[in-house]
């Protein structure tokens, strides 16, 4: 059975189970050990067939946990489509997730990667998440702090990797007095073009969607998994040295000692935007994205990723990290 994935890589599973309830999950865990957990099939590159049983997490449902005059707590089941969930919150007038619109994948995988875009990350809006221990079959609630969030990191990629399957995530969203983040990227410019001076959360989301649609390919049209590389965080000293050679290098200060540099700019400056080898390549509009033009294998895409990383390290002395999970 083919494994659904946004890279459109033809990889197969011997066993593919649809998990649509906690009861189904518990029964599957009693029968199969050490499963391969599949969400929306995004943020992953399959370089081989999967011999482990594949659990496709499809739990659905959104419920209100509690509410005050200013905030609402919504619990979304892990199988809910992330972008559709974001749109749902905006339709209700809630704020918090607008900068994270049009990110492919499902709700359950968002804490694992601590997904982020345009200055906002899951850690900024997540209250807690529920997860089943695959060994003990016990449910645990992880608080925001217990998730040990970092830049595209969490406890689920660290010491608890492979130990839990997330079943639901609870978000704390605003009902009024929304704190909008519009200074990152081209959001302000997009709002100005639309003549919006006092944006709502929905306005910000529409701006983000417009920007992402211009820059990022739709997986339904061309196989990809969004940003393939993490934006590197380097020391201020290293950045100053680079800035002397590349005065136009964009950057985002993290603190007094660290600076984040866009990986896409590094790749583009190496002349790799549009680089292609067979059906695997770097996207023509966004160098941060690797694509499958048709029949590329996962290994062929990975070979392009390694080539890009080597070229960036050679020119800038920076070793890019993969954001996409490689299997």
PDB file of C-alpha atoms in Angstrom:
ATOM      1  CA  UNK A   1       0.000   0.000   0.000  1.00  0.00           C
ATOM      2  CA  UNK A   2       1.342   3.418  -0.963  1.00  0.00           C
ATOM      3  CA  UNK A   3       2.044   5.790   1.922  1.00  0.00           C
ATOM      4  CA  UNK A   4       0.375   9.201   1.462  1.00  0.00           C
ATOM      5  CA  UNK A   5       2.995  11.966   1.461  1.00  0.00           C
ATOM      6  CA  UNK A   6       3.203  15.504   0.094  1.00  0.00           C
ATOM      7  CA  UNK A   7       6.509  14.793  -1.690  1.00  0.00           C
ATOM      8  CA  UNK A   8       4.557  12.295  -3.835  1.00  0.00           C
ATOM      9  CA  UNK A   9       7.301   9.730  -3.292  1.00  0.00           C
ATOM     10  CA  UNK A  10       6.251   6.205  -4.236  1.00  0.00           C
ATOM     11  CA  UNK A  11       6.986   4.357  -1.002  1.00  0.00           C
ATOM     12  CA  UNK A  12       4.976   1.425   0.296  1.00  0.00           C
ATOM     13  CA  UNK A  13       3.951  -0.017   3.637  1.00  0.00           C
ATOM     14  CA  UNK A  14       3.356  -3.692   4.357  1.00  0.00           C
ATOM     15  CA  UNK A  15       0.690  -2.701   6.899  1.00  0.00           C
ATOM     16  CA  UNK A  16      -1.216   0.617   6.795  1.00  0.00           C
ATOM     17  CA  UNK A  17      -3.841   1.127   9.505  1.00  0.00           C
ATOM     18  CA  UNK A  18      -6.339   3.989   9.686  1.00  0.00           C
ATOM     19  CA  UNK A  19      -6.558   5.195  13.284  1.00  0.00           C
ATOM     20  CA  UNK A  20      -9.803   7.137  13.752  1.00  0.00           C
ATOM     21  CA  UNK A  21     -10.303   6.818  17.521  1.00  0.00           C
ATOM     22  CA  UNK A  22      -8.319   6.317  20.706  1.00  0.00           C
ATOM     23  CA  UNK A  23      -9.892   2.889  21.069  1.00  0.00           C
ATOM     24  CA  UNK A  24      -8.622   1.924  17.617  1.00  0.00           C
ATOM     25  CA  UNK A  25      -5.192   3.269  18.519  1.00  0.00           C
ATOM     26  CA  UNK A  26      -5.020   1.308  21.760  1.00  0.00           C
ATOM     27  CA  UNK A  27      -6.120  -1.889  20.018  1.00  0.00           C
ATOM     28  CA  UNK A  28      -3.500  -1.364  17.301  1.00  0.00           C
ATOM     29  CA  UNK A  29      -0.772  -0.754  19.878  1.00  0.00           C
ATOM     30  CA  UNK A  30      -1.682  -3.986  21.636  1.00  0.00           C
ATOM     31  CA  UNK A  31      -1.209  -5.855  18.367  1.00  0.00           C
ATOM     32  CA  UNK A  32       1.737  -3.978  16.831  1.00  0.00           C
ATOM     33  CA  UNK A  33       4.840  -2.615  18.531  1.00  0.00           C
ATOM     34  CA  UNK A  34       6.999   0.337  17.451  1.00  0.00           C
ATOM     35  CA  UNK A  35       4.733   1.680  14.706  1.00  0.00           C
ATOM     36  CA  UNK A  36       5.599   4.266  12.078  1.00  0.00           C
ATOM     37  CA  UNK A  37       3.284   7.203  12.864  1.00  0.00           C
ATOM     38  CA  UNK A  38       1.832   9.055   9.875  1.00  0.00           C
ATOM     39  CA  UNK A  39      -0.081  12.320  10.105  1.00  0.00           C
ATOM     40  CA  UNK A  40      -0.749  14.431   7.037  1.00  0.00           C
ATOM     41  CA  UNK A  41       2.270  13.057   5.199  1.00  0.00           C
ATOM     42  CA  UNK A  42       4.003  16.435   5.217  1.00  0.00           C
ATOM     43  CA  UNK A  43       7.418  17.339   6.631  1.00  0.00           C
ATOM     44  CA  UNK A  44       8.792  13.939   5.724  1.00  0.00           C
ATOM     45  CA  UNK A  45      10.923  12.394   2.994  1.00  0.00           C
ATOM     46  CA  UNK A  46      10.592   8.672   2.417  1.00  0.00           C
ATOM     47  CA  UNK A  47      13.779   7.147   1.015  1.00  0.00           C
ATOM     48  CA  UNK A  48      12.620   3.528   1.350  1.00  0.00           C
ATOM     49  CA  UNK A  49       9.581   1.351   1.880  1.00  0.00           C
ATOM     50  CA  UNK A  50       8.419   1.174   5.505  1.00  0.00           C
ATOM     51  CA  UNK A  51       8.529  -2.290   7.039  1.00  0.00           C
ATOM     52  CA  UNK A  52       7.081  -1.231  10.394  1.00  0.00           C
ATOM     53  CA  UNK A  53       3.283  -1.071  10.697  1.00  0.00           C
ATOM     54  CA  UNK A  54       2.134   2.398   9.641  1.00  0.00           C
ATOM     55  CA  UNK A  55      -0.471   4.075  11.860  1.00  0.00           C
ATOM     56  CA  UNK A  56      -2.280   6.781   9.894  1.00  0.00           C
ATOM     57  CA  UNK A  57      -3.670   9.113  12.593  1.00  0.00           C
ATOM     58  CA  UNK A  58      -7.128  10.316  11.506  1.00  0.00           C
ATOM     59  CA  UNK A  59      -8.802  11.321  14.787  1.00  0.00           C
ATOM     60  CA  UNK A  60     -11.298  14.149  14.133  1.00  0.00           C
ATOM     61  CA  UNK A  61     -13.088  16.729  16.262  1.00  0.00           C
ATOM     62  CA  UNK A  62     -12.846  20.240  17.691  1.00  0.00           C
ATOM     63  CA  UNK A  63     -14.236  21.176  21.101  1.00  0.00           C
ATOM     64  CA  UNK A  64     -14.276  24.158  23.437  1.00  0.00           C
ATOM     65  CA  UNK A  65     -12.471  23.355  26.678  1.00  0.00           C
ATOM     66  CA  UNK A  66     -13.082  26.622  28.522  1.00  0.00           C
ATOM     67  CA  UNK A  67     -13.680  30.287  27.880  1.00  0.00           C
ATOM     68  CA  UNK A  68     -13.258  33.714  29.499  1.00  0.00           C
ATOM     69  CA  UNK A  69     -14.107  37.210  28.325  1.00  0.00           C
ATOM     70  CA  UNK A  70     -10.756  37.496  26.551  1.00  0.00           C
ATOM     71  CA  UNK A  71      -9.643  33.938  25.689  1.00  0.00           C
ATOM     72  CA  UNK A  72     -10.910  30.580  24.519  1.00  0.00           C
ATOM     73  CA  UNK A  73      -9.259  27.173  24.785  1.00  0.00           C
ATOM     74  CA  UNK A  74      -9.939  24.862  21.842  1.00  0.00           C
ATOM     75  CA  UNK A  75      -8.989  21.185  21.712  1.00  0.00           C
ATOM     76  CA  UNK A  76      -8.429  19.793  18.215  1.00  0.00           C
ATOM     77  CA  UNK A  77      -7.975  16.105  17.538  1.00  0.00           C
ATOM     78  CA  UNK A  78      -4.699  15.049  15.950  1.00  0.00           C
ATOM     79  CA  UNK A  79      -6.169  14.105  12.566  1.00  0.00           C
ATOM     80  CA  UNK A  80      -7.694  17.512  11.877  1.00  0.00           C
ATOM     81  CA  UNK A  81      -6.147  19.247   8.867  1.00  0.00           C
ATOM     82  CA  UNK A  82      -4.042  22.099  10.214  1.00  0.00           C
ATOM     83  CA  UNK A  83      -4.934  24.773   7.674  1.00  0.00           C
ATOM     84  CA  UNK A  84      -8.637  23.962   7.902  1.00  0.00           C
ATOM     85  CA  UNK A  85      -8.414  24.240  11.681  1.00  0.00           C
ATOM     86  CA  UNK A  86      -6.716  27.646  11.374  1.00  0.00           C
ATOM     87  CA  UNK A  87      -9.492  28.820   9.043  1.00  0.00           C
ATOM     88  CA  UNK A  88     -12.108  27.533  11.504  1.00  0.00           C
ATOM     89  CA  UNK A  89     -10.617  29.588  14.358  1.00  0.00           C
ATOM     90  CA  UNK A  90     -10.553  32.691  12.172  1.00  0.00           C
ATOM     91  CA  UNK A  91     -14.171  32.198  11.126  1.00  0.00           C
ATOM     92  CA  UNK A  92     -15.072  32.234  14.826  1.00  0.00           C
ATOM     93  CA  UNK A  93     -13.173  35.515  15.263  1.00  0.00           C
ATOM     94  CA  UNK A  94     -10.365  34.000  17.328  1.00  0.00           C
ATOM     95  CA  UNK A  95      -6.765  35.197  17.108  1.00  0.00           C
ATOM     96  CA  UNK A  96      -3.428  33.462  17.534  1.00  0.00           C
ATOM     97  CA  UNK A  97      -3.021  31.118  14.587  1.00  0.00           C
ATOM     98  CA  UNK A  98      -3.258  33.602  11.707  1.00  0.00           C
ATOM     99  CA  UNK A  99       0.487  33.643  10.971  1.00  0.00           C
ATOM    100  CA  UNK A 100       0.466  29.839  10.728  1.00  0.00           C
ATOM    101  CA  UNK A 101      -2.060  29.645   7.892  1.00  0.00           C
ATOM    102  CA  UNK A 102      -1.448  27.447   4.846  1.00  0.00           C
ATOM    103  CA  UNK A 103       1.050  25.133   6.520  1.00  0.00           C
ATOM    104  CA  UNK A 104       0.477  21.612   5.256  1.00  0.00           C
ATOM    105  CA  UNK A 105      -0.062  18.759   7.677  1.00  0.00           C
ATOM    106  CA  UNK A 106      -2.319  17.818  10.561  1.00  0.00           C
ATOM    107  CA  UNK A 107      -2.819  19.182  14.065  1.00  0.00           C
ATOM    108  CA  UNK A 108      -1.140  16.252  15.835  1.00  0.00           C
ATOM    109  CA  UNK A 109       2.263  16.823  14.286  1.00  0.00           C
ATOM    110  CA  UNK A 110       2.446  20.559  14.998  1.00  0.00           C
ATOM    111  CA  UNK A 111       3.914  20.245  18.523  1.00  0.00           C
ATOM    112  CA  UNK A 112       6.461  17.648  17.397  1.00  0.00           C
ATOM    113  CA  UNK A 113       8.119  20.095  15.027  1.00  0.00           C
ATOM    114  CA  UNK A 114       7.084  23.251  16.901  1.00  0.00           C
ATOM    115  CA  UNK A 115       5.981  24.548  13.516  1.00  0.00           C
ATOM    116  CA  UNK A 116       6.378  28.238  12.931  1.00  0.00           C
ATOM    117  CA  UNK A 117       6.060  30.992  10.349  1.00  0.00           C
ATOM    118  CA  UNK A 118       6.282  34.773  10.223  1.00  0.00           C
ATOM    119  CA  UNK A 119       7.384  35.235  13.816  1.00  0.00           C
ATOM    120  CA  UNK A 120       4.938  32.825  15.496  1.00  0.00           C
ATOM    121  CA  UNK A 121       5.484  29.237  16.649  1.00  0.00           C
ATOM    122  CA  UNK A 122       3.225  26.589  18.146  1.00  0.00           C
ATOM    123  CA  UNK A 123       4.835  27.186  21.547  1.00  0.00           C
ATOM    124  CA  UNK A 124       3.271  30.673  21.527  1.00  0.00           C
ATOM    125  CA  UNK A 125      -0.305  29.369  21.260  1.00  0.00           C
ATOM    126  CA  UNK A 126      -0.354  25.796  22.562  1.00  0.00           C
ATOM    127  CA  UNK A 127      -1.652  25.175  26.061  1.00  0.00           C
ATOM    128  CA  UNK A 128      -1.114  21.406  26.194  1.00  0.00           C
ATOM    129  CA  UNK A 129      -1.323  18.198  24.214  1.00  0.00           C
ATOM    130  CA  UNK A 130      -2.541  14.676  24.935  1.00  0.00           C
ATOM    131  CA  UNK A 131      -0.484  11.664  23.950  1.00  0.00           C
ATOM    132  CA  UNK A 132      -0.568   7.884  24.312  1.00  0.00           C
ATOM    133  CA  UNK A 133       2.594   6.105  25.449  1.00  0.00           C
ATOM    134  CA  UNK A 134       3.166   3.335  22.895  1.00  0.00           C
ATOM    135  CA  UNK A 135       4.807   1.099  25.523  1.00  0.00           C
ATOM    136  CA  UNK A 136       2.493   1.488  28.534  1.00  0.00           C
ATOM    137  CA  UNK A 137      -0.664   2.538  26.589  1.00  0.00           C
ATOM    138  CA  UNK A 138      -1.204   5.233  29.216  1.00  0.00           C
ATOM    139  CA  UNK A 139      -2.400   8.695  28.274  1.00  0.00           C
ATOM    140  CA  UNK A 140      -0.337  11.698  29.369  1.00  0.00           C
ATOM    141  CA  UNK A 141      -1.049  15.404  29.138  1.00  0.00           C
ATOM    142  CA  UNK A 142       2.056  17.431  28.253  1.00  0.00           C
ATOM    143  CA  UNK A 143       2.015  21.068  29.301  1.00  0.00           C
ATOM    144  CA  UNK A 144       3.612  23.684  27.077  1.00  0.00           C
ATOM    145  CA  UNK A 145       6.666  23.718  29.342  1.00  0.00           C
ATOM    146  CA  UNK A 146       6.945  19.918  29.378  1.00  0.00           C
ATOM    147  CA  UNK A 147       7.121  19.900  25.568  1.00  0.00           C
ATOM    148  CA  UNK A 148      10.563  21.560  25.864  1.00  0.00           C
ATOM    149  CA  UNK A 149      10.044  23.588  22.713  1.00  0.00           C
ATOM    150  CA  UNK A 150      12.981  24.939  20.741  1.00  0.00           C
ATOM    151  CA  UNK A 151      13.478  26.090  17.160  1.00  0.00           C
ATOM    152  CA  UNK A 152      11.722  23.290  15.226  1.00  0.00           C
ATOM    153  CA  UNK A 153      12.355  21.069  18.218  1.00  0.00           C
ATOM    154  CA  UNK A 154      10.375  19.494  21.052  1.00  0.00           C
ATOM    155  CA  UNK A 155      10.589  16.709  23.593  1.00  0.00           C
ATOM    156  CA  UNK A 156       8.939  14.486  20.955  1.00  0.00           C
ATOM    157  CA  UNK A 157      12.029  14.843  18.772  1.00  0.00           C
ATOM    158  CA  UNK A 158      14.308  14.576  21.811  1.00  0.00           C
ATOM    159  CA  UNK A 159      14.208  12.314  24.844  1.00  0.00           C
ATOM    160  CA  UNK A 160      10.659  11.099  24.151  1.00  0.00           C
ATOM    161  CA  UNK A 161      11.201  10.420  20.452  1.00  0.00           C
ATOM    162  CA  UNK A 162       9.257   7.351  19.411  1.00  0.00           C
ATOM    163  CA  UNK A 163       7.581   6.956  22.802  1.00  0.00           C
ATOM    164  CA  UNK A 164       4.321   8.843  22.301  1.00  0.00           C
ATOM    165  CA  UNK A 165       1.571   9.335  19.745  1.00  0.00           C
ATOM    166  CA  UNK A 166      -0.171  12.703  20.077  1.00  0.00           C
ATOM    167  CA  UNK A 167      -3.956  12.387  19.963  1.00  0.00           C
ATOM    168  CA  UNK A 168      -5.137  15.965  20.622  1.00  0.00           C
ATOM    169  CA  UNK A 169      -3.786  19.493  21.071  1.00  0.00           C
ATOM    170  CA  UNK A 170      -5.314  22.349  23.076  1.00  0.00           C
ATOM    171  CA  UNK A 171      -4.717  25.935  21.997  1.00  0.00           C
ATOM    172  CA  UNK A 172      -5.235  29.173  23.958  1.00  0.00           C
ATOM    173  CA  UNK A 173      -6.597  31.781  21.553  1.00  0.00           C
ATOM    174  CA  UNK A 174      -7.703  35.387  21.935  1.00  0.00           C
ATOM    175  CA  UNK A 175     -11.289  36.592  21.534  1.00  0.00           C
ATOM    176  CA  UNK A 176     -10.387  40.286  21.580  1.00  0.00           C
ATOM    177  CA  UNK A 177      -7.373  42.575  22.066  1.00  0.00           C
ATOM    178  CA  UNK A 178      -5.523  40.370  19.578  1.00  0.00           C
ATOM    179  CA  UNK A 179      -1.735  40.633  19.530  1.00  0.00           C
ATOM    180  CA  UNK A 180      -0.974  40.660  15.828  1.00  0.00           C
ATOM    181  CA  UNK A 181       2.491  39.928  14.456  1.00  0.00           C
ATOM    182  CA  UNK A 182       2.921  41.796  11.191  1.00  0.00           C
ATOM    183  CA  UNK A 183       6.569  42.905  11.178  1.00  0.00           C
ATOM    184  CA  UNK A 184       8.077  39.583  10.040  1.00  0.00           C
ATOM    185  CA  UNK A 185       8.615  39.022   6.334  1.00  0.00           C
ATOM    186  CA  UNK A 186       6.410  40.827   3.836  1.00  0.00           C
ATOM    187  CA  UNK A 187       3.180  40.883   5.873  1.00  0.00           C
ATOM    188  CA  UNK A 188       3.109  44.663   6.375  1.00  0.00           C
ATOM    189  CA  UNK A 189       3.858  45.256   2.708  1.00  0.00           C
ATOM    190  CA  UNK A 190       1.062  42.883   1.699  1.00  0.00           C
ATOM    191  CA  UNK A 191      -1.408  44.627   4.021  1.00  0.00           C
ATOM    192  CA  UNK A 192      -0.392  48.026   2.641  1.00  0.00           C
ATOM    193  CA  UNK A 193      -0.951  46.818  -0.897  1.00  0.00           C
ATOM    194  CA  UNK A 194      -4.472  45.830   0.105  1.00  0.00           C
ATOM    195  CA  UNK A 195      -5.065  49.186   1.800  1.00  0.00           C
ATOM    196  CA  UNK A 196      -5.470  47.648   5.268  1.00  0.00           C
ATOM    197  CA  UNK A 197      -4.242  49.861   8.117  1.00  0.00           C
ATOM    198  CA  UNK A 198      -6.029  48.208  11.064  1.00  0.00           C
ATOM    199  CA  UNK A 199      -5.827  44.502  10.319  1.00  0.00           C
ATOM    200  CA  UNK A 200      -7.858  41.765  11.953  1.00  0.00           C
ATOM    201  CA  UNK A 201      -6.500  38.233  12.488  1.00  0.00           C
ATOM    202  CA  UNK A 202      -8.293  37.227   9.275  1.00  0.00           C
ATOM    203  CA  UNK A 203      -6.583  40.057   7.383  1.00  0.00           C
ATOM    204  CA  UNK A 204      -3.178  38.863   8.586  1.00  0.00           C
ATOM    205  CA  UNK A 205      -4.016  35.267   7.608  1.00  0.00           C
ATOM    206  CA  UNK A 206      -5.093  36.357   4.122  1.00  0.00           C
ATOM    207  CA  UNK A 207      -1.816  38.275   3.740  1.00  0.00           C
ATOM    208  CA  UNK A 208       0.174  35.228   4.870  1.00  0.00           C
ATOM    209  CA  UNK A 209      -1.742  32.972   2.481  1.00  0.00           C
ATOM    210  CA  UNK A 210      -1.146  35.353  -0.423  1.00  0.00           C
ATOM    211  CA  UNK A 211       2.585  35.478   0.325  1.00  0.00           C
ATOM    212  CA  UNK A 212       2.895  31.719   0.745  1.00  0.00           C
ATOM    213  CA  UNK A 213       0.957  31.020  -2.449  1.00  0.00           C
ATOM    214  CA  UNK A 214       3.366  33.253  -4.375  1.00  0.00           C
ATOM    215  CA  UNK A 215       6.488  31.727  -2.838  1.00  0.00           C
ATOM    216  CA  UNK A 216       5.669  28.097  -2.134  1.00  0.00           C
ATOM    217  CA  UNK A 217       4.502  25.351  -4.495  1.00  0.00           C
ATOM    218  CA  UNK A 218       1.244  23.510  -3.846  1.00  0.00           C
ATOM    219  CA  UNK A 219       1.974  19.814  -3.101  1.00  0.00           C
ATOM    220  CA  UNK A 220      -1.120  18.924  -5.131  1.00  0.00           C
ATOM    221  CA  UNK A 221       0.637  20.342  -8.187  1.00  0.00           C
ATOM    222  CA  UNK A 222       4.284  19.530  -7.487  1.00  0.00           C
ATOM    223  CA  UNK A 223       5.638  17.230  -4.792  1.00  0.00           C
ATOM    224  CA  UNK A 224       7.300  19.008  -1.878  1.00  0.00           C
ATOM    225  CA  UNK A 225       7.302  19.268   1.889  1.00  0.00           C
ATOM    226  CA  UNK A 226       7.619  23.017   2.326  1.00  0.00           C
ATOM    227  CA  UNK A 227      10.803  24.329   3.875  1.00  0.00           C
ATOM    228  CA  UNK A 228      13.407  21.573   3.664  1.00  0.00           C
ATOM    229  CA  UNK A 229      16.105  23.309   5.708  1.00  0.00           C
ATOM    230  CA  UNK A 230      16.074  25.124   9.031  1.00  0.00           C
ATOM    231  CA  UNK A 231      17.110  28.768   9.073  1.00  0.00           C
ATOM    232  CA  UNK A 232      20.555  28.574  10.717  1.00  0.00           C
ATOM    233  CA  UNK A 233      21.265  30.438  13.948  1.00  0.00           C
ATOM    234  CA  UNK A 234      24.868  31.601  14.093  1.00  0.00           C
ATOM    235  CA  UNK A 235      26.985  33.617  16.515  1.00  0.00           C
ATOM    236  CA  UNK A 236      26.993  37.378  16.217  1.00  0.00           C
ATOM    237  CA  UNK A 237      30.722  37.262  15.492  1.00  0.00           C
ATOM    238  CA  UNK A 238      30.209  34.863  12.602  1.00  0.00           C
ATOM    239  CA  UNK A 239      27.411  37.026  11.268  1.00  0.00           C
ATOM    240  CA  UNK A 240      29.491  40.206  11.396  1.00  0.00           C
ATOM    241  CA  UNK A 241      32.221  38.442   9.440  1.00  0.00           C
ATOM    242  CA  UNK A 242      29.685  37.358   6.803  1.00  0.00           C
ATOM    243  CA  UNK A 243      28.137  40.828   6.673  1.00  0.00           C
ATOM    244  CA  UNK A 244      31.498  42.339   5.790  1.00  0.00           C
ATOM    245  CA  UNK A 245      31.552  40.162   2.669  1.00  0.00           C
ATOM    246  CA  UNK A 246      27.800  40.122   1.968  1.00  0.00           C
ATOM    247  CA  UNK A 247      26.431  43.507   3.031  1.00  0.00           C
ATOM    248  CA  UNK A 248      22.886  42.702   1.899  1.00  0.00           C
ATOM    249  CA  UNK A 249      22.583  39.489   3.936  1.00  0.00           C
ATOM    250  CA  UNK A 250      19.151  39.472   5.645  1.00  0.00           C
ATOM    251  CA  UNK A 251      19.097  38.570   9.327  1.00  0.00           C
ATOM    252  CA  UNK A 252      16.961  38.402  12.454  1.00  0.00           C
ATOM    253  CA  UNK A 253      18.632  38.969  15.852  1.00  0.00           C
ATOM    254  CA  UNK A 254      17.807  36.228  18.354  1.00  0.00           C
ATOM    255  CA  UNK A 255      19.581  37.764  21.337  1.00  0.00           C
ATOM    256  CA  UNK A 256      22.821  39.581  22.134  1.00  0.00           C
ATOM    257  CA  UNK A 257      24.943  36.650  20.987  1.00  0.00           C
ATOM    258  CA  UNK A 258      22.952  34.972  18.196  1.00  0.00           C
ATOM    259  CA  UNK A 259      21.547  35.867  14.781  1.00  0.00           C
ATOM    260  CA  UNK A 260      19.188  33.891  12.512  1.00  0.00           C
ATOM    261  CA  UNK A 261      20.013  33.913   8.791  1.00  0.00           C
ATOM    262  CA  UNK A 262      17.499  32.806   6.098  1.00  0.00           C
ATOM    263  CA  UNK A 263      18.580  29.492   4.617  1.00  0.00           C
ATOM    264  CA  UNK A 264      16.742  30.348   1.412  1.00  0.00           C
ATOM    265  CA  UNK A 265      18.957  33.401   0.893  1.00  0.00           C
ATOM    266  CA  UNK A 266      22.106  31.344   1.443  1.00  0.00           C
ATOM    267  CA  UNK A 267      20.983  28.728  -1.082  1.00  0.00           C
ATOM    268  CA  UNK A 268      19.881  31.356  -3.593  1.00  0.00           C
ATOM    269  CA  UNK A 269      23.184  33.222  -3.256  1.00  0.00           C
ATOM    270  CA  UNK A 270      24.979  29.988  -4.118  1.00  0.00           C
ATOM    271  CA  UNK A 271      23.081  30.078  -7.421  1.00  0.00           C
ATOM    272  CA  UNK A 272      21.072  26.967  -6.617  1.00  0.00           C
ATOM    273  CA  UNK A 273      17.525  28.263  -7.054  1.00  0.00           C
ATOM    274  CA  UNK A 274      16.085  26.135  -9.833  1.00  0.00           C
ATOM    275  CA  UNK A 275      18.918  23.576  -9.623  1.00  0.00           C
ATOM    276  CA  UNK A 276      17.680  20.244 -10.887  1.00  0.00           C
ATOM    277  CA  UNK A 277      18.999  16.728 -11.246  1.00  0.00           C
ATOM    278  CA  UNK A 278      16.525  14.444 -12.936  1.00  0.00           C
ATOM    279  CA  UNK A 279      13.115  14.909 -11.337  1.00  0.00           C
ATOM    280  CA  UNK A 280      14.563  16.175  -8.031  1.00  0.00           C
ATOM    281  CA  UNK A 281      15.528  19.785  -7.561  1.00  0.00           C
ATOM    282  CA  UNK A 282      15.384  23.162  -5.835  1.00  0.00           C
ATOM    283  CA  UNK A 283      12.204  25.140  -6.470  1.00  0.00           C
ATOM    284  CA  UNK A 284      12.504  27.917  -9.041  1.00  0.00           C
ATOM    285  CA  UNK A 285      10.806  30.533  -6.828  1.00  0.00           C
ATOM    286  CA  UNK A 286      11.824  29.526  -3.293  1.00  0.00           C
ATOM    287  CA  UNK A 287      15.279  28.068  -2.745  1.00  0.00           C
ATOM    288  CA  UNK A 288      14.296  26.746   0.692  1.00  0.00           C
ATOM    289  CA  UNK A 289      11.987  24.202  -0.930  1.00  0.00           C
ATOM    290  CA  UNK A 290      13.075  20.969  -2.603  1.00  0.00           C
ATOM    291  CA  UNK A 291      10.662  19.465  -5.102  1.00  0.00           C
ATOM    292  CA  UNK A 292       9.776  16.261  -6.895  1.00  0.00           C
ATOM    293  CA  UNK A 293       8.966  17.163 -10.496  1.00  0.00           C
ATOM    294  CA  UNK A 294       7.394  13.804 -11.160  1.00  0.00           C
ATOM    295  CA  UNK A 295       9.073  10.491 -10.549  1.00  0.00           C
ATOM    296  CA  UNK A 296      11.989  11.326  -8.270  1.00  0.00           C
ATOM    297  CA  UNK A 297      12.791   8.811  -5.561  1.00  0.00           C
ATOM    298  CA  UNK A 298      13.347   9.846  -1.981  1.00  0.00           C
ATOM    299  CA  UNK A 299      17.033   9.022  -2.327  1.00  0.00           C
ATOM    300  CA  UNK A 300      17.312  11.323  -5.348  1.00  0.00           C
ATOM    301  CA  UNK A 301      15.707  14.206  -3.437  1.00  0.00           C
ATOM    302  CA  UNK A 302      18.018  13.507  -0.508  1.00  0.00           C
ATOM    303  CA  UNK A 303      21.040  13.591  -2.830  1.00  0.00           C
ATOM    304  CA  UNK A 304      20.008  17.084  -3.957  1.00  0.00           C
ATOM    305  CA  UNK A 305      19.617  18.105  -0.310  1.00  0.00           C
ATOM    306  CA  UNK A 306      23.145  16.962   0.492  1.00  0.00           C
ATOM    307  CA  UNK A 307      24.519  18.769  -2.568  1.00  0.00           C
ATOM    308  CA  UNK A 308      22.803  22.008  -1.506  1.00  0.00           C
ATOM    309  CA  UNK A 309      24.149  21.640   2.011  1.00  0.00           C
ATOM    310  CA  UNK A 310      27.682  21.049   0.745  1.00  0.00           C
ATOM    311  CA  UNK A 311      27.582  24.128  -1.502  1.00  0.00           C
ATOM    312  CA  UNK A 312      26.297  26.381   1.295  1.00  0.00           C
ATOM    313  CA  UNK A 313      28.930  25.104   3.719  1.00  0.00           C
ATOM    314  CA  UNK A 314      31.653  25.616   1.156  1.00  0.00           C
ATOM    315  CA  UNK A 315      30.640  29.212   0.426  1.00  0.00           C
ATOM    316  CA  UNK A 316      29.482  30.430   3.848  1.00  0.00           C
ATOM    317  CA  UNK A 317      30.942  28.004   6.383  1.00  0.00           C
ATOM    318  CA  UNK A 318      27.419  27.213   7.617  1.00  0.00           C
ATOM    319  CA  UNK A 319      26.118  23.644   7.823  1.00  0.00           C
ATOM    320  CA  UNK A 320      22.387  23.654   7.153  1.00  0.00           C
ATOM    321  CA  UNK A 321      20.162  21.333   9.172  1.00  0.00           C
ATOM    322  CA  UNK A 322      17.262  19.441   7.609  1.00  0.00           C
ATOM    323  CA  UNK A 323      13.848  20.554   8.824  1.00  0.00           C
ATOM    324  CA  UNK A 324      12.170  17.654   7.040  1.00  0.00           C
ATOM    325  CA  UNK A 325      12.316  14.250   8.744  1.00  0.00           C
ATOM    326  CA  UNK A 326      14.193  11.646   6.683  1.00  0.00           C
ATOM    327  CA  UNK A 327      13.072   8.016   6.734  1.00  0.00           C
TER     328      UNK A 327
END
